[in-house]
mmCIF file with all atom_site columns, C-alpha atoms in Angstrom:
data_model
loop_
_atom_site.group_PDB
_atom_site.id
_atom_site.type_symbol
_atom_site.label_atom_id
_atom_site.label_alt_id
_atom_site.label_comp_id
_atom_site.label_asym_id
_atom_site.label_entity_id
_atom_site.label_seq_id
_atom_site.pdbx_PDB_ins_code
_atom_site.Cartn_x
_atom_site.Cartn_y
_atom_site.Cartn_z
_atom_site.occupancy
_atom_site.B_iso_or_equiv
_atom_site.pdbx_formal_charge
_atom_site.auth_seq_id
_atom_site.auth_comp_id
_atom_site.auth_asym_id
_atom_site.auth_atom_id
_atom_site.pdbx_PDB_model_num
ATOM 1   C CA . GLN H 1 1   ? -9.683  -6.046  -20.955 1.00 88.00 ? 45  GLN H CA 1
ATOM 2   C CA . VAL H 1 2   ? -11.233 -2.787  -19.801 1.00 95.00 ? 46  VAL H CA 1
ATOM 3   C CA . GLN H 1 3   ? -10.023 0.691   -20.711 1.00 96.00 ? 47  GLN H CA 1
ATOM 4   C CA . LEU H 1 4   ? -10.912 3.987   -19.069 1.00 97.00 ? 48  LEU H CA 1
ATOM 5   C CA . VAL H 1 5   ? -10.247 7.050   -21.197 1.00 95.00 ? 49  VAL H CA 1
ATOM 6   C CA . GLU H 1 6   ? -10.395 10.495  -19.588 1.00 95.00 ? 50  GLU H CA 1
ATOM 7   C CA . SER H 1 7   ? -10.762 13.858  -21.255 1.00 95.00 ? 51  SER H CA 1
ATOM 8   C CA . GLY H 1 8   ? -11.462 17.462  -20.347 1.00 96.00 ? 52  GLY H CA 1
ATOM 9   C CA . GLY H 1 9   ? -8.477  18.515  -18.268 1.00 94.00 ? 53  GLY H CA 1
ATOM 10  C CA . GLY H 1 10  ? -6.548  21.701  -18.887 1.00 97.00 ? 54  GLY H CA 1
ATOM 11  C CA . LEU H 1 11  ? -5.503  25.096  -17.597 1.00 98.00 ? 55  LEU H CA 1
ATOM 12  C CA . VAL H 1 12  ? -8.095  27.436  -16.104 1.00 98.00 ? 56  VAL H CA 1
ATOM 13  C CA . GLN H 1 13  ? -8.052  30.569  -13.973 1.00 98.00 ? 57  GLN H CA 1
ATOM 14  C CA . ALA H 1 14  ? -9.258  30.522  -10.389 1.00 98.00 ? 58  ALA H CA 1
ATOM 15  C CA . GLY H 1 15  ? -13.035 30.766  -10.281 1.00 98.00 ? 59  GLY H CA 1
ATOM 16  C CA . GLY H 1 16  ? -13.396 29.035  -13.621 1.00 98.00 ? 60  GLY H CA 1
ATOM 17  C CA . SER H 1 17  ? -14.947 25.698  -14.573 1.00 98.00 ? 61  SER H CA 1
ATOM 18  C CA . LEU H 1 18  ? -13.932 22.457  -16.235 1.00 98.00 ? 62  LEU H CA 1
ATOM 19  C CA . ARG H 1 19  ? -15.800 19.268  -17.058 1.00 98.00 ? 63  ARG H CA 1
ATOM 20  C CA . LEU H 1 20  ? -14.012 15.938  -16.986 1.00 98.00 ? 64  LEU H CA 1
ATOM 21  C CA . SER H 1 21  ? -15.314 12.860  -18.788 1.00 98.00 ? 65  SER H CA 1
ATOM 22  C CA . CYS H 1 22  ? -14.301 9.220   -18.478 1.00 98.00 ? 66  CYS H CA 1
ATOM 23  C CA . ALA H 1 23  ? -15.573 6.515   -20.814 1.00 97.00 ? 67  ALA H CA 1
ATOM 24  C CA . ALA H 1 24  ? -15.168 2.828   -20.016 1.00 97.00 ? 68  ALA H CA 1
ATOM 25  C CA . SER H 1 25  ? -14.891 0.350   -22.870 1.00 96.00 ? 69  SER H CA 1
ATOM 26  C CA . GLY H 1 26  ? -13.945 -3.244  -23.482 1.00 95.00 ? 70  GLY H CA 1
ATOM 27  C CA . SER H 1 27  ? -15.211 -6.454  -21.946 1.00 91.00 ? 71  SER H CA 1
ATOM 28  C CA . ILE H 1 28  ? -17.779 -5.104  -19.482 1.00 93.00 ? 72  ILE H CA 1
ATOM 29  C CA . PHE H 1 29  ? -20.631 -7.032  -17.894 1.00 92.00 ? 73  PHE H CA 1
ATOM 30  C CA . SER H 1 30  ? -21.524 -4.390  -15.313 1.00 92.00 ? 74  SER H CA 1
ATOM 31  C CA . ILE H 1 31  ? -20.045 -1.347  -13.600 1.00 95.00 ? 75  ILE H CA 1
ATOM 32  C CA . ASN H 1 32  ? -20.674 -0.730  -9.936  1.00 94.00 ? 76  ASN H CA 1
ATOM 33  C CA . ALA H 1 33  ? -19.205 2.445   -8.469  1.00 96.00 ? 77  ALA H CA 1
ATOM 34  C CA . MET H 1 34  ? -17.342 4.981   -10.584 1.00 97.00 ? 78  MET H CA 1
ATOM 35  C CA . GLY H 1 35  ? -15.321 7.836   -9.232  1.00 98.00 ? 79  GLY H CA 1
ATOM 36  C CA . TRP H 1 36  ? -12.675 10.497  -9.558  1.00 98.00 ? 80  TRP H CA 1
ATOM 37  C CA . TYR H 1 37  ? -9.475  10.692  -7.564  1.00 98.00 ? 81  TYR H CA 1
ATOM 38  C CA . ARG H 1 38  ? -6.713  13.272  -7.694  1.00 98.00 ? 82  ARG H CA 1
ATOM 39  C CA . GLN H 1 39  ? -3.067  13.446  -6.826  1.00 98.00 ? 83  GLN H CA 1
ATOM 40  C CA . ALA H 1 40  ? -1.129  16.659  -6.368  1.00 97.00 ? 84  ALA H CA 1
ATOM 41  C CA . PRO H 1 41  ? 2.694   16.730  -6.400  1.00 92.00 ? 85  PRO H CA 1
ATOM 42  C CA . GLY H 1 42  ? 4.094   15.362  -3.158  1.00 94.00 ? 86  GLY H CA 1
ATOM 43  C CA . LYS H 1 43  ? 0.683   14.264  -1.895  1.00 96.00 ? 87  LYS H CA 1
ATOM 44  C CA . GLN H 1 44  ? -1.209  10.998  -1.719  1.00 97.00 ? 88  GLN H CA 1
ATOM 45  C CA . ARG H 1 45  ? -3.985  10.181  -4.149  1.00 97.00 ? 89  ARG H CA 1
ATOM 46  C CA . GLU H 1 46  ? -7.325  11.172  -2.650  1.00 98.00 ? 90  GLU H CA 1
ATOM 47  C CA . LEU H 1 47  ? -10.970 10.546  -3.441  1.00 98.00 ? 91  LEU H CA 1
ATOM 48  C CA . VAL H 1 48  ? -12.724 13.537  -4.979  1.00 98.00 ? 92  VAL H CA 1
ATOM 49  C CA . ALA H 1 49  ? -16.157 12.096  -5.721  1.00 98.00 ? 93  ALA H CA 1
ATOM 50  C CA . ALA H 1 50  ? -17.844 8.765   -6.330  1.00 98.00 ? 94  ALA H CA 1
ATOM 51  C CA . ILE H 1 51  ? -21.189 7.595   -7.672  1.00 98.00 ? 95  ILE H CA 1
ATOM 52  C CA . THR H 1 52  ? -22.910 4.215   -7.495  1.00 96.00 ? 96  THR H CA 1
ATOM 53  C CA . SER H 1 53  ? -24.775 2.574   -10.338 1.00 93.00 ? 97  SER H CA 1
ATOM 54  C CA . GLY H 1 54  ? -27.969 3.736   -8.644  1.00 93.00 ? 98  GLY H CA 1
ATOM 55  C CA . GLY H 1 55  ? -26.852 7.349   -8.532  1.00 95.00 ? 99  GLY H CA 1
ATOM 56  C CA . SER H 1 56  ? -25.839 7.763   -4.886  1.00 97.00 ? 100 SER H CA 1
ATOM 57  C CA . THR H 1 57  ? -22.949 10.190  -4.566  1.00 98.00 ? 101 THR H CA 1
ATOM 58  C CA . ASN H 1 58  ? -20.130 10.896  -2.161  1.00 97.00 ? 102 ASN H CA 1
ATOM 59  C CA . TYR H 1 59  ? -17.813 13.932  -2.139  1.00 98.00 ? 103 TYR H CA 1
ATOM 60  C CA . ALA H 1 60  ? -14.654 15.025  -0.414  1.00 98.00 ? 104 ALA H CA 1
ATOM 61  C CA . ASP H 1 61  ? -15.377 17.877  1.986   1.00 98.00 ? 105 ASP H CA 1
ATOM 62  C CA . SER H 1 62  ? -13.020 20.150  0.050   1.00 97.00 ? 106 SER H CA 1
ATOM 63  C CA . VAL H 1 63  ? -15.152 19.985  -3.118  1.00 98.00 ? 107 VAL H CA 1
ATOM 64  C CA . LYS H 1 64  ? -18.697 19.836  -1.725  1.00 98.00 ? 108 LYS H CA 1
ATOM 65  C CA . GLY H 1 65  ? -20.875 22.510  -3.273  1.00 98.00 ? 109 GLY H CA 1
ATOM 66  C CA . ARG H 1 66  ? -18.398 23.132  -6.119  1.00 98.00 ? 110 ARG H CA 1
ATOM 67  C CA . PHE H 1 67  ? -18.057 19.779  -7.920  1.00 98.00 ? 111 PHE H CA 1
ATOM 68  C CA . THR H 1 68  ? -20.812 17.530  -9.249  1.00 98.00 ? 112 THR H CA 1
ATOM 69  C CA . ILE H 1 69  ? -20.361 13.914  -10.301 1.00 98.00 ? 113 ILE H CA 1
ATOM 70  C CA . SER H 1 70  ? -22.789 12.225  -12.683 1.00 98.00 ? 114 SER H CA 1
ATOM 71  C CA . ARG H 1 71  ? -22.865 9.183   -14.929 1.00 97.00 ? 115 ARG H CA 1
ATOM 72  C CA . ASP H 1 72  ? -24.537 7.840   -18.033 1.00 96.00 ? 116 ASP H CA 1
ATOM 73  C CA . ASN H 1 73  ? -24.935 4.111   -17.505 1.00 94.00 ? 117 ASN H CA 1
ATOM 74  C CA . ALA H 1 74  ? -25.924 3.509   -21.126 1.00 94.00 ? 118 ALA H CA 1
ATOM 75  C CA . LYS H 1 75  ? -22.599 5.014   -22.246 1.00 96.00 ? 119 LYS H CA 1
ATOM 76  C CA . ASN H 1 76  ? -20.493 3.636   -19.356 1.00 96.00 ? 120 ASN H CA 1
ATOM 77  C CA . THR H 1 77  ? -19.345 7.194   -18.796 1.00 97.00 ? 121 THR H CA 1
ATOM 78  C CA . VAL H 1 78  ? -18.784 9.268   -15.679 1.00 98.00 ? 122 VAL H CA 1
ATOM 79  C CA . TYR H 1 79  ? -18.485 13.041  -15.550 1.00 98.00 ? 123 TYR H CA 1
ATOM 80  C CA . LEU H 1 80  ? -17.089 15.555  -13.090 1.00 98.00 ? 124 LEU H CA 1
ATOM 81  C CA . GLN H 1 81  ? -18.335 19.127  -13.374 1.00 98.00 ? 125 GLN H CA 1
ATOM 82  C CA . MET H 1 82  ? -15.908 21.371  -11.509 1.00 98.00 ? 126 MET H CA 1
ATOM 83  C CA . ASN H 1 83  ? -16.983 24.930  -10.734 1.00 98.00 ? 127 ASN H CA 1
ATOM 84  C CA . SER H 1 84  ? -15.397 27.714  -8.673  1.00 98.00 ? 128 SER H CA 1
ATOM 85  C CA . LEU H 1 85  ? -12.011 26.118  -9.140  1.00 98.00 ? 129 LEU H CA 1
ATOM 86  C CA . LYS H 1 86  ? -9.211  27.022  -6.748  1.00 98.00 ? 130 LYS H CA 1
ATOM 87  C CA . PRO H 1 87  ? -5.417  26.743  -7.143  1.00 97.00 ? 131 PRO H CA 1
ATOM 88  C CA . GLU H 1 88  ? -5.468  23.957  -4.549  1.00 97.00 ? 132 GLU H CA 1
ATOM 89  C CA . ASP H 1 89  ? -7.566  21.870  -6.962  1.00 98.00 ? 133 ASP H CA 1
ATOM 90  C CA . THR H 1 90  ? -4.494  21.579  -9.194  1.00 98.00 ? 134 THR H CA 1
ATOM 91  C CA . ALA H 1 91  ? -3.660  17.893  -9.587  1.00 98.00 ? 135 ALA H CA 1
ATOM 92  C CA . VAL H 1 92  ? -3.737  14.928  -11.912 1.00 98.00 ? 136 VAL H CA 1
ATOM 93  C CA . TYR H 1 93  ? -7.291  13.598  -11.886 1.00 98.00 ? 137 TYR H CA 1
ATOM 94  C CA . TYR H 1 94  ? -7.825  9.857   -12.283 1.00 98.00 ? 138 TYR H CA 1
ATOM 95  C CA . CYS H 1 95  ? -10.995 8.024   -13.209 1.00 98.00 ? 139 CYS H CA 1
ATOM 96  C CA . ASN H 1 96  ? -11.795 4.806   -11.356 1.00 98.00 ? 140 ASN H CA 1
ATOM 97  C CA . ALA H 1 97  ? -14.408 2.139   -12.073 1.00 97.00 ? 141 ALA H CA 1
ATOM 98  C CA . ASP H 1 98  ? -15.397 -1.049  -10.269 1.00 96.00 ? 142 ASP H CA 1
ATOM 99  C CA . VAL H 1 99  ? -16.054 -3.405  -13.181 1.00 94.00 ? 143 VAL H CA 1
ATOM 100 C CA . ALA H 1 100 ? -17.337 -6.960  -13.450 1.00 92.00 ? 144 ALA H CA 1
ATOM 101 C CA . VAL H 1 101 ? -16.254 -8.440  -16.783 1.00 92.00 ? 145 VAL H CA 1
ATOM 102 C CA . VAL H 1 102 ? -18.218 -11.677 -16.466 1.00 90.00 ? 146 VAL H CA 1
ATOM 103 C CA . ALA H 1 103 ? -21.508 -12.417 -14.688 1.00 89.00 ? 147 ALA H CA 1
ATOM 104 C CA . GLY H 1 104 ? -20.805 -13.966 -11.302 1.00 87.00 ? 148 GLY H CA 1
ATOM 105 C CA . TRP H 1 105 ? -17.160 -12.901 -11.216 1.00 86.00 ? 149 TRP H CA 1
ATOM 106 C CA . PRO H 1 106 ? -16.044 -10.434 -8.533  1.00 89.00 ? 150 PRO H CA 1
ATOM 107 C CA . PRO H 1 107 ? -15.551 -6.843  -9.741  1.00 91.00 ? 151 PRO H CA 1
ATOM 108 C CA . TYR H 1 108 ? -12.105 -5.376  -10.231 1.00 94.00 ? 152 TYR H CA 1
ATOM 109 C CA . ASP H 1 109 ? -10.832 -1.812  -9.942  1.00 96.00 ? 153 ASP H CA 1
ATOM 110 C CA . TYR H 1 110 ? -9.709  -0.159  -13.167 1.00 97.00 ? 154 TYR H CA 1
ATOM 111 C CA . TRP H 1 111 ? -7.963  3.196   -13.527 1.00 97.00 ? 155 TRP H CA 1
ATOM 112 C CA . GLY H 1 112 ? -7.620  5.751   -16.266 1.00 97.00 ? 156 GLY H CA 1
ATOM 113 C CA . GLN H 1 113 ? -4.308  7.243   -17.298 1.00 96.00 ? 157 GLN H CA 1
ATOM 114 C CA . GLY H 1 114 ? -4.988  10.565  -15.595 1.00 96.00 ? 158 GLY H CA 1
ATOM 115 C CA . THR H 1 115 ? -5.659  14.069  -16.864 1.00 97.00 ? 159 THR H CA 1
ATOM 116 C CA . GLN H 1 116 ? -3.938  17.212  -15.639 1.00 98.00 ? 160 GLN H CA 1
ATOM 117 C CA . VAL H 1 117 ? -5.994  20.022  -14.147 1.00 98.00 ? 161 VAL H CA 1
ATOM 118 C CA . THR H 1 118 ? -4.126  23.244  -13.438 1.00 98.00 ? 162 THR H CA 1
ATOM 119 C CA . VAL H 1 119 ? -5.799  26.221  -11.768 1.00 98.00 ? 163 VAL H CA 1
ATOM 120 C CA . SER H 1 120 ? -3.890  29.491  -11.892 1.00 97.00 ? 164 SER H CA 1
ATOM 121 C CA . SER H 1 121 ? -4.333  32.215  -9.306  1.00 94.00 ? 165 SER H CA 1
#
């Protein structure tokens, strides 16, 4: 079993910053891509940013230049530094990891429980 535990959400004023963390634990052989998704009320879940095990990154156009994703492979942890936050960034943010639990087995997607980010205007 694999668990993803997020932390770092909260309430911040527009223009402020937050840093989200997500630590993976449990029966882990390897982790491929890790990423952050978000879901605002009444909207579909969308990709915010993703990072491969080699460090290649991908961002949604709406957060480019403001958010930075990084990871510590030794700690099985992914981070999301969010700067210049806007009210439209308000959402529940979910951590995602593509995890292989046994060598030779196909990886499986795991999700965190979500953390609320609220940006006030």
